[in-house]
mmCIF file of C-alpha atoms in Angstrom:
data_model
loop_
_atom_site.group_PDB
_atom_site.id
_atom_site.type_symbol
_atom_site.label_atom_id
_atom_site.label_comp_id
_atom_site.label_asym_id
_atom_site.label_seq_id
_atom_site.Cartn_x
_atom_site.Cartn_y
_atom_site.Cartn_z
ATOM 1 C CA UNK F 481 76.235 134.330 106.192
ATOM 2 C CA UNK F 482 77.944 130.980 106.717
ATOM 3 C CA UNK F 483 75.791 130.526 109.826
ATOM 4 C CA UNK F 484 72.763 129.790 107.622
ATOM 5 C CA UNK F 485 71.642 126.179 107.924
ATOM 6 C CA UNK F 486 71.669 125.650 104.142
ATOM 7 C CA UNK F 487 75.414 126.409 104.078
ATOM 8 C CA UNK F 488 76.257 124.596 107.333
ATOM 9 C CA UNK F 489 74.821 121.286 106.084
ATOM 10 C CA UNK F 490 76.406 121.871 102.642
ATOM 11 C CA UNK F 491 79.845 122.380 104.210
ATOM 12 C CA UNK F 492 79.480 119.248 106.342
ATOM 13 C CA UNK F 493 79.064 117.188 103.161
ATOM 14 C CA UNK F 494 82.542 118.164 101.898
ATOM 15 C CA UNK F 495 85.694 116.823 103.558
ATOM 16 C CA UNK F 496 88.317 118.692 101.529
ATOM 17 C CA UNK F 497 88.852 122.329 102.525
ATOM 18 C CA UNK F 498 89.945 123.214 98.992
ATOM 19 C CA UNK F 499 86.785 121.663 97.480
ATOM 20 C CA UNK F 500 84.664 123.348 100.137
ATOM 21 C CA UNK F 501 86.037 126.751 99.168
ATOM 22 C CA UNK F 502 85.624 126.156 95.418
ATOM 23 C CA UNK F 503 82.073 124.792 95.738
ATOM 24 C CA UNK F 504 81.012 127.647 97.992
ATOM 25 C CA UNK F 505 82.291 130.151 95.417
ATOM 26 C CA UNK F 506 80.243 128.414 92.711
ATOM 27 C CA UNK F 507 77.034 128.618 94.765
ATOM 28 C CA UNK F 508 77.807 132.277 95.572
ATOM 29 C CA UNK F 509 78.262 133.011 91.862
ATOM 30 C CA UNK F 510 74.853 131.489 91.116
ATOM 31 C CA UNK F 511 73.245 133.490 93.939
ATOM 32 C CA UNK F 512 74.794 136.767 92.744
ATOM 33 C CA UNK F 513 73.826 136.025 89.123
ATOM 34 C CA UNK F 514 70.148 136.030 90.126
ATOM 35 C CA UNK F 515 70.553 138.703 92.804
ATOM 36 C CA UNK F 516 69.139 136.409 95.509
ATOM 37 C CA UNK F 517 69.396 137.796 99.062
ATOM 38 C CA UNK F 518 71.054 134.826 100.800
ATOM 39 C CA UNK F 519 71.620 131.061 100.623
ATOM 40 C CA UNK F 520 68.526 130.122 102.615
ATOM 41 C CA UNK F 521 66.445 132.159 100.162
ATOM 42 C CA UNK F 522 67.804 130.004 97.315
ATOM 43 C CA UNK F 523 66.335 126.809 98.742
ATOM 44 C CA UNK F 524 62.960 128.498 99.325
ATOM 45 C CA UNK F 525 62.490 129.049 95.563
ATOM 46 C CA UNK F 526 59.934 126.741 93.969
ATOM 47 C CA UNK F 527 61.747 123.722 92.376
ATOM 48 C CA UNK F 528 60.265 124.170 88.874
ATOM 49 C CA UNK F 529 61.449 127.763 88.804
ATOM 50 C CA UNK F 530 64.853 126.733 90.171
ATOM 51 C CA UNK F 531 65.224 124.146 87.414
ATOM 52 C CA UNK F 532 64.678 126.831 84.765
ATOM 53 C CA UNK F 533 67.066 129.196 86.565
ATOM 54 C CA UNK F 534 69.850 126.603 86.540
ATOM 55 C CA UNK F 535 69.291 125.738 82.890
ATOM 56 C CA UNK F 536 69.314 129.435 81.893
ATOM 57 C CA UNK F 537 72.417 130.001 84.018
ATOM 58 C CA UNK F 538 74.311 127.272 82.165
ATOM 59 C CA UNK F 539 73.113 128.416 78.725
ATOM 60 C CA UNK F 540 74.085 132.028 79.512
ATOM 61 C CA UNK F 541 77.645 130.976 80.402
ATOM 62 C CA UNK F 542 78.154 128.607 77.450
ATOM 63 C CA UNK F 543 80.944 129.875 75.225
ATOM 64 C CA UNK F 544 82.140 132.307 77.894
ATOM 65 C CA UNK F 545 83.765 129.822 80.273
ATOM 66 C CA UNK F 546 85.471 126.446 79.937
ATOM 67 C CA UNK F 547 83.389 123.288 79.608
ATOM 68 C CA UNK F 548 85.032 122.022 82.822
ATOM 69 C CA UNK F 549 83.940 125.189 84.663
ATOM 70 C CA UNK F 550 80.309 124.553 83.716
ATOM 71 C CA UNK F 551 80.578 120.975 84.927
ATOM 72 C CA UNK F 552 82.171 122.187 88.169
ATOM 73 C CA UNK F 553 79.328 124.693 88.711
ATOM 74 C CA UNK F 554 76.677 122.025 88.251
ATOM 75 C CA UNK F 555 78.435 119.647 90.657
ATOM 76 C CA UNK F 556 78.481 122.351 93.338
ATOM 77 C CA UNK F 557 74.843 123.298 92.785
ATOM 78 C CA UNK F 558 73.787 119.647 92.696
ATOM 79 C CA UNK F 559 75.385 119.031 96.092
ATOM 80 C CA UNK F 560 74.035 122.273 97.613
ATOM 81 C CA UNK F 561 70.414 121.614 96.643
ATOM 82 C CA UNK F 562 70.456 117.854 97.315
ATOM 83 C CA UNK F 563 71.860 118.458 100.826
ATOM 84 C CA UNK F 564 68.944 120.823 101.407
ATOM 85 C CA UNK F 565 66.314 118.342 100.154
ATOM 86 C CA UNK F 566 65.562 120.279 96.964
ATOM 87 C CA UNK F 567 65.074 117.681 94.245
ATOM 88 C CA UNK F 568 66.075 118.900 90.782
ATOM 89 C CA UNK F 569 66.797 117.208 87.458
ATOM 90 C CA UNK F 570 70.559 117.676 87.216
ATOM 91 C CA UNK F 571 70.817 114.831 84.703
ATOM 92 C CA UNK F 572 68.906 117.071 82.319
ATOM 93 C CA UNK F 573 70.994 120.142 83.242
ATOM 94 C CA UNK F 574 74.250 118.303 82.537
ATOM 95 C CA UNK F 575 73.040 117.585 79.001
ATOM 96 C CA UNK F 576 73.351 121.334 78.361
ATOM 97 C CA UNK F 577 77.130 121.201 78.808
ATOM 98 C CA UNK F 578 78.719 121.211 75.330
ATOM 99 C CA UNK F 579 80.769 118.265 74.123
ATOM 100 C CA UNK F 580 84.561 118.466 74.193
ATOM 101 C CA UNK F 581 85.394 119.634 70.666
ATOM 102 C CA UNK F 582 88.474 121.799 71.168
ATOM 103 C CA UNK F 583 91.881 120.315 71.875
ATOM 104 C CA UNK F 584 92.288 119.521 75.569
ATOM 105 C CA UNK F 585 94.785 121.574 77.529
ATOM 106 C CA UNK F 586 97.636 120.203 79.616
ATOM 107 C CA UNK F 587 98.253 117.142 77.453
ATOM 108 C CA UNK F 588 102.029 117.563 77.095
ATOM 109 C CA UNK F 589 104.662 116.743 79.704
ATOM 110 C CA UNK F 590 107.766 118.794 80.401
ATOM 111 C CA UNK F 591 110.946 117.431 78.845
ATOM 112 C CA UNK F 592 114.002 116.902 81.057
ATOM 113 C CA UNK F 593 115.618 120.016 79.536
ATOM 114 C CA UNK F 594 112.509 122.087 80.269
ATOM 115 C CA UNK F 595 112.470 120.895 83.888
ATOM 116 C CA UNK F 596 116.141 121.879 84.098
ATOM 117 C CA UNK F 597 115.374 125.348 82.729
ATOM 118 C CA UNK F 598 112.484 125.760 85.164
ATOM 119 C CA UNK F 599 114.811 124.931 88.055
ATOM 120 C CA UNK F 600 117.518 127.283 86.782
ATOM 121 C CA UNK F 601 115.007 130.143 86.528
ATOM 122 C CA UNK F 602 114.256 129.971 90.279
ATOM 123 C CA UNK F 603 115.848 132.676 92.406
ATOM 124 C CA UNK F 604 114.910 130.992 95.682
ATOM 125 C CA UNK F 605 116.611 127.722 96.658
ATOM 126 C CA UNK F 606 113.481 126.164 98.200
ATOM 127 C CA UNK F 607 111.672 126.591 94.875
ATOM 128 C CA UNK F 608 114.472 124.719 93.075
ATOM 129 C CA UNK F 609 114.230 121.877 95.614
ATOM 130 C CA UNK F 610 110.426 121.621 95.340
ATOM 131 C CA UNK F 611 110.593 121.306 91.533
ATOM 132 C CA UNK F 612 113.358 118.709 91.786
ATOM 133 C CA UNK F 613 111.325 116.671 94.277
ATOM 134 C CA UNK F 614 108.098 116.936 92.268
ATOM 135 C CA UNK F 615 109.761 115.892 88.995
ATOM 136 C CA UNK F 616 111.545 112.908 90.566
ATOM 137 C CA UNK F 617 108.582 111.616 92.593
ATOM 138 C CA UNK F 618 105.549 112.363 90.410
ATOM 139 C CA UNK F 619 103.566 113.930 93.261
ATOM 140 C CA UNK F 620 100.656 116.324 92.766
ATOM 141 C CA UNK F 621 100.874 119.912 94.034
ATOM 142 C CA UNK F 622 98.759 118.822 97.012
ATOM 143 C CA UNK F 623 101.670 116.766 98.406
ATOM 144 C CA UNK F 624 103.215 119.865 99.949
ATOM 145 C CA UNK F 625 100.389 120.437 102.422
ATOM 146 C CA UNK F 626 101.089 118.932 105.853
ATOM 147 C CA UNK F 627 104.155 117.014 104.576
ATOM 148 C CA UNK F 628 106.483 116.611 107.561
ATOM 149 C CA UNK F 629 110.030 115.326 107.990
ATOM 150 C CA UNK F 630 108.669 112.197 109.696
ATOM 151 C CA UNK F 631 107.048 111.313 106.363
ATOM 152 C CA UNK F 632 110.492 110.950 104.740
ATOM 153 C CA UNK F 633 112.660 107.838 104.920
ATOM 154 C CA UNK F 634 116.237 107.228 103.765
ATOM 155 C CA UNK F 635 116.548 104.543 101.100
ATOM 156 C CA UNK F 636 119.504 102.801 99.399
ATOM 157 C CA UNK F 637 121.500 104.607 96.688
ATOM 158 C CA UNK F 638 120.989 107.984 98.391
ATOM 159 C CA UNK F 639 117.255 108.066 97.620
ATOM 160 C CA UNK F 640 114.380 108.962 99.926
ATOM 161 C CA UNK F 641 110.884 107.513 100.262
ATOM 162 C CA UNK F 642 107.962 109.913 100.692
ATOM 163 C CA UNK F 643 104.707 108.982 102.385
ATOM 164 C CA UNK F 644 102.216 111.217 100.604
ATOM 165 C CA UNK F 645 98.912 112.214 102.269
ATOM 166 C CA UNK F 646 100.007 110.301 105.393
ATOM 167 C CA UNK F 647 97.324 108.901 107.724
ATOM 168 C CA UNK F 648 94.534 109.426 105.208
ATOM 169 C CA UNK F 649 92.729 106.974 102.928
ATOM 170 C CA UNK F 650 94.754 108.480 100.047
ATOM 171 C CA UNK F 651 98.141 107.603 101.586
ATOM 172 C CA UNK F 652 100.722 106.125 99.245
ATOM 173 C CA UNK F 653 104.512 105.852 98.881
ATOM 174 C CA UNK F 654 106.773 107.176 96.167
ATOM 175 C CA UNK F 655 110.473 108.046 95.993
ATOM 176 C CA UNK F 656 112.888 110.792 95.042
ATOM 177 C CA UNK F 657 116.210 110.473 93.231
ATOM 178 C CA UNK F 658 119.645 110.831 94.865
ATOM 179 C CA UNK F 659 119.875 114.229 93.151
ATOM 180 C CA UNK F 660 116.593 115.500 94.656
ATOM 181 C CA UNK F 661 117.388 113.907 98.039
ATOM 182 C CA UNK F 662 120.772 115.666 98.184
ATOM 183 C CA UNK F 663 119.149 119.021 97.333
ATOM 184 C CA UNK F 664 116.571 118.459 100.066
ATOM 185 C CA UNK F 665 119.304 117.736 102.622
ATOM 186 C CA UNK F 666 121.080 120.953 101.574
ATOM 187 C CA UNK F 667 117.806 122.830 102.133
ATOM 188 C CA UNK F 668 117.471 121.325 105.646
ATOM 189 C CA UNK F 669 121.080 122.321 106.429
ATOM 190 C CA UNK F 670 120.342 125.891 105.285
ATOM 191 C CA UNK F 671 117.304 126.060 107.584
ATOM 192 C CA UNK F 672 119.366 124.803 110.530
ATOM 193 C CA UNK F 673 121.999 127.464 109.874
ATOM 194 C CA UNK F 674 119.218 130.037 110.025
ATOM 195 C CA UNK F 675 118.557 128.897 113.592
ATOM 196 C CA UNK F 676 115.554 126.625 112.972
ATOM 197 C CA UNK F 677 115.361 123.461 115.076
ATOM 198 C CA UNK F 678 114.169 120.671 112.799
ATOM 199 C CA UNK F 679 112.177 117.810 114.333
ATOM 200 C CA UNK F 680 110.147 114.952 112.830
ATOM 201 C CA UNK F 681 107.102 117.235 113.175
ATOM 202 C CA UNK F 682 108.690 120.067 111.144
ATOM 203 C CA UNK F 683 107.192 120.788 107.731
ATOM 204 C CA UNK F 684 109.404 119.664 104.855
ATOM 205 C CA UNK F 685 108.883 122.912 102.939
ATOM 206 C CA UNK F 686 108.114 126.319 104.440
ATOM 207 C CA UNK F 687 107.450 129.770 102.976
ATOM 208 C CA UNK F 688 109.451 132.892 103.815
ATOM 209 C CA UNK F 689 107.001 133.453 106.686
ATOM 210 C CA UNK F 690 107.833 129.954 107.988
ATOM 211 C CA UNK F 691 104.395 128.620 107.144
ATOM 212 C CA UNK F 692 103.526 125.443 105.282
ATOM 213 C CA UNK F 693 103.053 125.804 101.523
ATOM 214 C CA UNK F 694 99.488 125.355 100.250
ATOM 215 C CA UNK F 695 98.607 123.487 97.014
ATOM 216 C CA UNK F 696 97.054 126.646 95.534
ATOM 217 C CA UNK F 697 100.062 128.738 96.543
ATOM 218 C CA UNK F 698 102.449 126.202 94.990
ATOM 219 C CA UNK F 699 100.461 126.026 91.735
ATOM 220 C CA UNK F 700 100.398 129.830 91.514
ATOM 221 C CA UNK F 701 104.144 129.948 92.167
ATOM 222 C CA UNK F 702 104.930 127.408 89.424
ATOM 223 C CA UNK F 703 102.665 129.237 86.994
ATOM 224 C CA UNK F 704 104.608 132.446 87.645
ATOM 225 C CA UNK F 705 107.984 130.710 87.375
ATOM 226 C CA UNK F 706 107.274 129.028 84.037
ATOM 227 C CA UNK F 707 106.303 132.402 82.534
ATOM 228 C CA UNK F 708 109.817 133.652 83.296
ATOM 229 C CA UNK F 709 111.429 130.925 81.161
ATOM 230 C CA UNK F 710 111.848 130.393 77.425
ATOM 231 C CA UNK F 711 109.786 127.179 77.613
ATOM 232 C CA UNK F 712 107.407 127.219 74.656
ATOM 233 C CA UNK F 713 103.877 126.434 75.775
ATOM 234 C CA UNK F 714 101.146 126.394 73.141
ATOM 235 C CA UNK F 715 97.927 128.125 74.089
ATOM 236 C CA UNK F 716 95.098 125.634 73.605
ATOM 237 C CA UNK F 717 92.162 127.745 74.795
ATOM 238 C CA UNK F 718 92.044 131.180 76.437
ATOM 239 C CA UNK F 719 94.395 130.960 79.449
ATOM 240 C CA UNK F 720 95.067 127.213 79.091
ATOM 241 C CA UNK F 721 98.300 125.714 77.761
ATOM 242 C CA UNK F 722 99.483 122.352 76.436
ATOM 243 C CA UNK F 723 101.792 122.044 79.487
ATOM 244 C CA UNK F 724 100.255 122.599 82.909
ATOM 245 C CA UNK F 725 102.689 124.525 85.087
ATOM 246 C CA UNK F 726 102.437 122.155 88.084
ATOM 247 C CA UNK F 727 100.884 118.958 86.713
ATOM 248 C CA UNK F 728 103.346 118.950 83.814
ATOM 249 C CA UNK F 729 105.984 117.755 86.308
ATOM 250 C CA UNK F 730 103.813 114.778 87.243
ATOM 251 C CA UNK F 731 103.330 114.035 83.550
ATOM 252 C CA UNK F 732 107.119 114.179 83.105
ATOM 253 C CA UNK F 733 107.493 111.492 85.790
ATOM 254 C CA UNK F 734 104.698 109.358 84.328
ATOM 255 C CA UNK F 735 105.977 109.617 80.746
ATOM 256 C CA UNK F 736 109.603 108.961 81.728
ATOM 257 C CA UNK F 737 108.759 105.781 83.624
ATOM 258 C CA UNK F 738 106.322 104.428 81.051
ATOM 259 C CA UNK F 739 108.787 104.905 78.194
ATOM 260 C CA UNK F 740 111.075 102.474 80.008
ATOM 261 C CA UNK F 741 110.036 99.042 78.703
ATOM 262 C CA UNK F 742 111.752 97.276 81.618
ATOM 263 C CA UNK F 743 109.416 98.737 84.250
ATOM 264 C CA UNK F 744 106.265 97.005 85.477
ATOM 265 C CA UNK F 745 103.426 99.365 84.412
ATOM 266 C CA UNK F 746 101.265 98.313 87.382
ATOM 267 C CA UNK F 747 104.003 99.396 89.796
ATOM 268 C CA UNK F 748 104.369 102.691 87.904
ATOM 269 C CA UNK F 749 100.635 103.280 88.371
ATOM 270 C CA UNK F 750 101.005 102.551 92.080
ATOM 271 C CA UNK F 751 103.865 105.086 92.336
ATOM 272 C CA UNK F 752 101.454 107.621 90.848
ATOM 273 C CA UNK F 753 98.644 106.578 93.211
ATOM 274 C CA UNK F 754 96.466 105.624 90.259
ATOM 275 C CA UNK F 755 93.803 102.966 90.466
ATOM 276 C CA UNK F 756 93.982 100.451 87.657
ATOM 277 C CA UNK F 757 91.038 100.627 85.261
ATOM 278 C CA UNK F 758 92.325 97.703 83.218
ATOM 279 C CA UNK F 759 92.328 95.154 86.044
ATOM 280 C CA UNK F 760 89.359 94.955 88.399
ATOM 281 C CA UNK F 761 90.150 94.904 92.135
ATOM 282 C CA UNK F 762 93.826 95.529 91.321
ATOM 283 C CA UNK F 763 94.017 98.264 93.979
ATOM 284 C CA UNK F 764 92.562 95.852 96.557
ATOM 285 C CA UNK F 765 94.652 92.752 95.849
ATOM 286 C CA UNK F 766 97.890 94.046 94.335
ATOM 287 C CA UNK F 767 99.891 94.990 97.449
ATOM 288 C CA UNK F 768 103.576 95.410 96.581
ATOM 289 C CA UNK F 769 105.999 96.040 99.451
ATOM 290 C CA UNK F 770 108.007 99.242 99.665
ATOM 291 C CA UNK F 771 111.094 97.275 98.591
ATOM 292 C CA UNK F 772 109.208 95.983 95.518
ATOM 293 C CA UNK F 773 108.236 99.527 94.534
ATOM 294 C CA UNK F 774 111.772 100.794 95.027
ATOM 295 C CA UNK F 775 113.250 97.953 92.957
ATOM 296 C CA UNK F 776 111.242 99.232 89.994
ATOM 297 C CA UNK F 777 111.805 102.925 90.764
ATOM 298 C CA UNK F 778 115.609 102.652 90.945
ATOM 299 C CA UNK F 779 115.751 101.497 87.326
ATOM 300 C CA UNK F 780 114.387 104.905 86.284
ATOM 301 C CA UNK F 781 116.781 107.023 88.376
ATOM 302 C CA UNK F 782 119.095 107.984 85.454
ATOM 303 C CA UNK F 783 116.127 109.175 83.358
ATOM 304 C CA UNK F 784 114.634 111.129 86.281
ATOM 305 C CA UNK F 785 117.906 112.887 87.123
ATOM 306 C CA UNK F 786 117.612 116.459 85.857
ATOM 307 C CA UNK F 787 121.136 117.906 85.970
ATOM 308 C CA UNK F 788 123.243 116.547 83.083
ATOM 309 C CA UNK F 789 126.443 116.296 85.124
ATOM 310 C CA UNK F 790 124.571 114.485 87.924
ATOM 311 C CA UNK F 791 123.041 112.139 85.354
ATOM 312 C CA UNK F 792 126.453 111.344 83.829
ATOM 313 C CA UNK F 793 127.968 110.901 87.294
ATOM 314 C CA UNK F 794 125.211 108.455 88.265
ATOM 315 C CA UNK F 795 125.550 106.515 85.006
ATOM 316 C CA UNK F 796 129.340 106.345 85.458
ATOM 317 C CA UNK F 797 128.901 104.997 88.974
ATOM 318 C CA UNK F 798 126.379 102.422 87.724
ATOM 319 C CA UNK F 799 128.736 101.320 84.946
ATOM 320 C CA UNK F 800 131.614 100.898 87.408
ATOM 321 C CA UNK F 801 129.421 98.756 89.670
ATOM 322 C CA UNK F 802 128.283 96.717 86.681
ATOM 323 C CA UNK F 803 131.883 96.179 85.572
ATOM 324 C CA UNK F 804 132.873 95.187 89.110
ATOM 325 C CA UNK F 805 130.064 92.623 89.151
ATOM 326 C CA UNK F 806 131.199 91.301 85.775
ATOM 327 C CA UNK F 807 134.794 91.058 87.039
ATOM 328 C CA UNK F 808 133.602 89.178 90.127
ATOM 329 C CA UNK F 809 131.468 86.952 87.929
ATOM 330 C CA UNK F 810 134.454 86.276 85.618
ATOM 331 C CA UNK F 811 136.760 85.491 88.555
ATOM 332 C CA UNK F 812 134.132 83.194 90.034
ATOM 333 C CA UNK F 813 133.719 81.427 86.695
ATOM 334 C CA UNK F 814 137.522 80.928 86.418
ATOM 335 C CA UNK F 815 137.584 79.396 89.907
ATOM 336 C CA UNK F 816 134.680 77.126 88.972
ATOM 337 C CA UNK F 817 136.470 76.007 85.794
ATOM 338 C CA UNK F 818 139.727 75.404 87.716
ATOM 339 C CA UNK F 819 137.772 73.334 90.237
ATOM 340 C CA UNK F 820 136.150 71.357 87.413
ATOM 341 C CA UNK F 821 139.570 70.751 85.882
ATOM 342 C CA UNK F 822 140.932 69.431 89.182
ATOM 343 C CA UNK F 823 138.005 67.048 89.496
ATOM 344 C CA UNK F 824 138.489 65.833 85.910
ATOM 345 C CA UNK F 825 142.227 65.306 86.496
ATOM 346 C CA UNK F 826 141.569 63.378 89.717
ATOM 347 C CA UNK F 827 138.943 61.277 87.921
ATOM 348 C CA UNK F 828 141.334 60.550 85.010
ATOM 349 C CA UNK F 829 144.117 59.644 87.465
ATOM 350 C CA UNK F 830 141.836 57.198 89.294
ATOM 351 C CA UNK F 831 140.815 55.553 85.991
ATOM 352 C CA UNK F 832 144.467 55.088 84.993
ATOM 353 C CA UNK F 833 145.229 53.488 88.365
ATOM 354 C CA UNK F 834 142.290 51.076 87.978
ATOM 355 C CA UNK F 835 143.322 50.101 84.414
ATOM 356 C CA UNK F 836 146.940 49.472 85.449
#
C-alpha cells in the first residue's frame, strides 16, 4: 500500500520518522472512516466533495477527542492533499476546531522531591540514570535517540556537556550535574563489567536487548514509572494530567533555572534550545561559547541536584571553597596593608631627614 504514488510523495515531504508515522496514521484513520479503498482513491475524489468530507469528519470527532488531536489530523490531511495537488480550503476547516476552553494539561513541573521519588521507584539502574540526566539537563525525550558517547564531554566540577541532536540543524549543547555525571559513569562501568566494549560510537543508553532507546519507548516507560509512585497528578482532561510524565522533567529544569534571579534568562533559553520570541534575530546573533553557557549553568547545580545528601555535600564543598577564597583574600589584603604601612613609614622617615 505504501508503494502508491500518493503516499510515496507524501512521505518524501516529511523528514522526521516519528512525524511520518503519526501523519500516516492520521490519513489512514480518515480513509477508514469513509471506507475508501486506498490512498490513491482518496485523491481521485472530487475536491468539493472532499471538502465536505473533511468538515464532516472534524465535526463528527468534536467532543470525542482532544482539540490538539483534531489540529494534528488536519495538519496531516493538509500535507497529504497539498502534496498530491488537491487544493482544499483548510483555513476554513481549521475554523471548525473548538477554542481552548478547558484547563491545559501538562502545565506543572515536577518538584525536586517528586523527581527523587520517581528515581527511587525505578527497579532498573539505567532508568534511574536516564531520569537523573533528563532532570539535570532539561532535554526532551527525543535526546535519547542516536545519542552516542562521542557526544559527551567532561567539564569542570565533575559535570558533563551533552551535544543534543548532533550533526543536525537542531544541534545544541546543555550540561548535566556532577550527580548525574557520576551515575552515568557508574552505568558505563556496569556495562563494561557485562563484557560490552564501549567506544565513542556506542550508544549512551541501551535497552535490555542492547538497542538504542526510542523517544516513544522512553515516554511510555516514564508514563508507566510515574504511575507506580505516590506522586499526585491531577487529571485535567480524560487521560491527560497536570504533570507530563516525560516533559515534566524538562519543566523542572526550566522552572529551577528561571527561579534563580542570578541567571541570564537568554542563556537559560539557549540551554533549552528555545528560540527567543522577545528579541528578534536573537538566535542568529546571540552566540555564547560553551564556556559562557557553563558559567551560567554551574550556578544552578545545587538546585538541580536531586539527592539530598549529594546536594548538601555539594553545598558544603562550595562553602569550603568560598571560605578558602575569603581567607586568601583576607591574607592578600593584610599583605597589601603591611606593604602600604612600610611605604608610609619610609615616606615619613624621608620627610624627617629632609626637615632635619
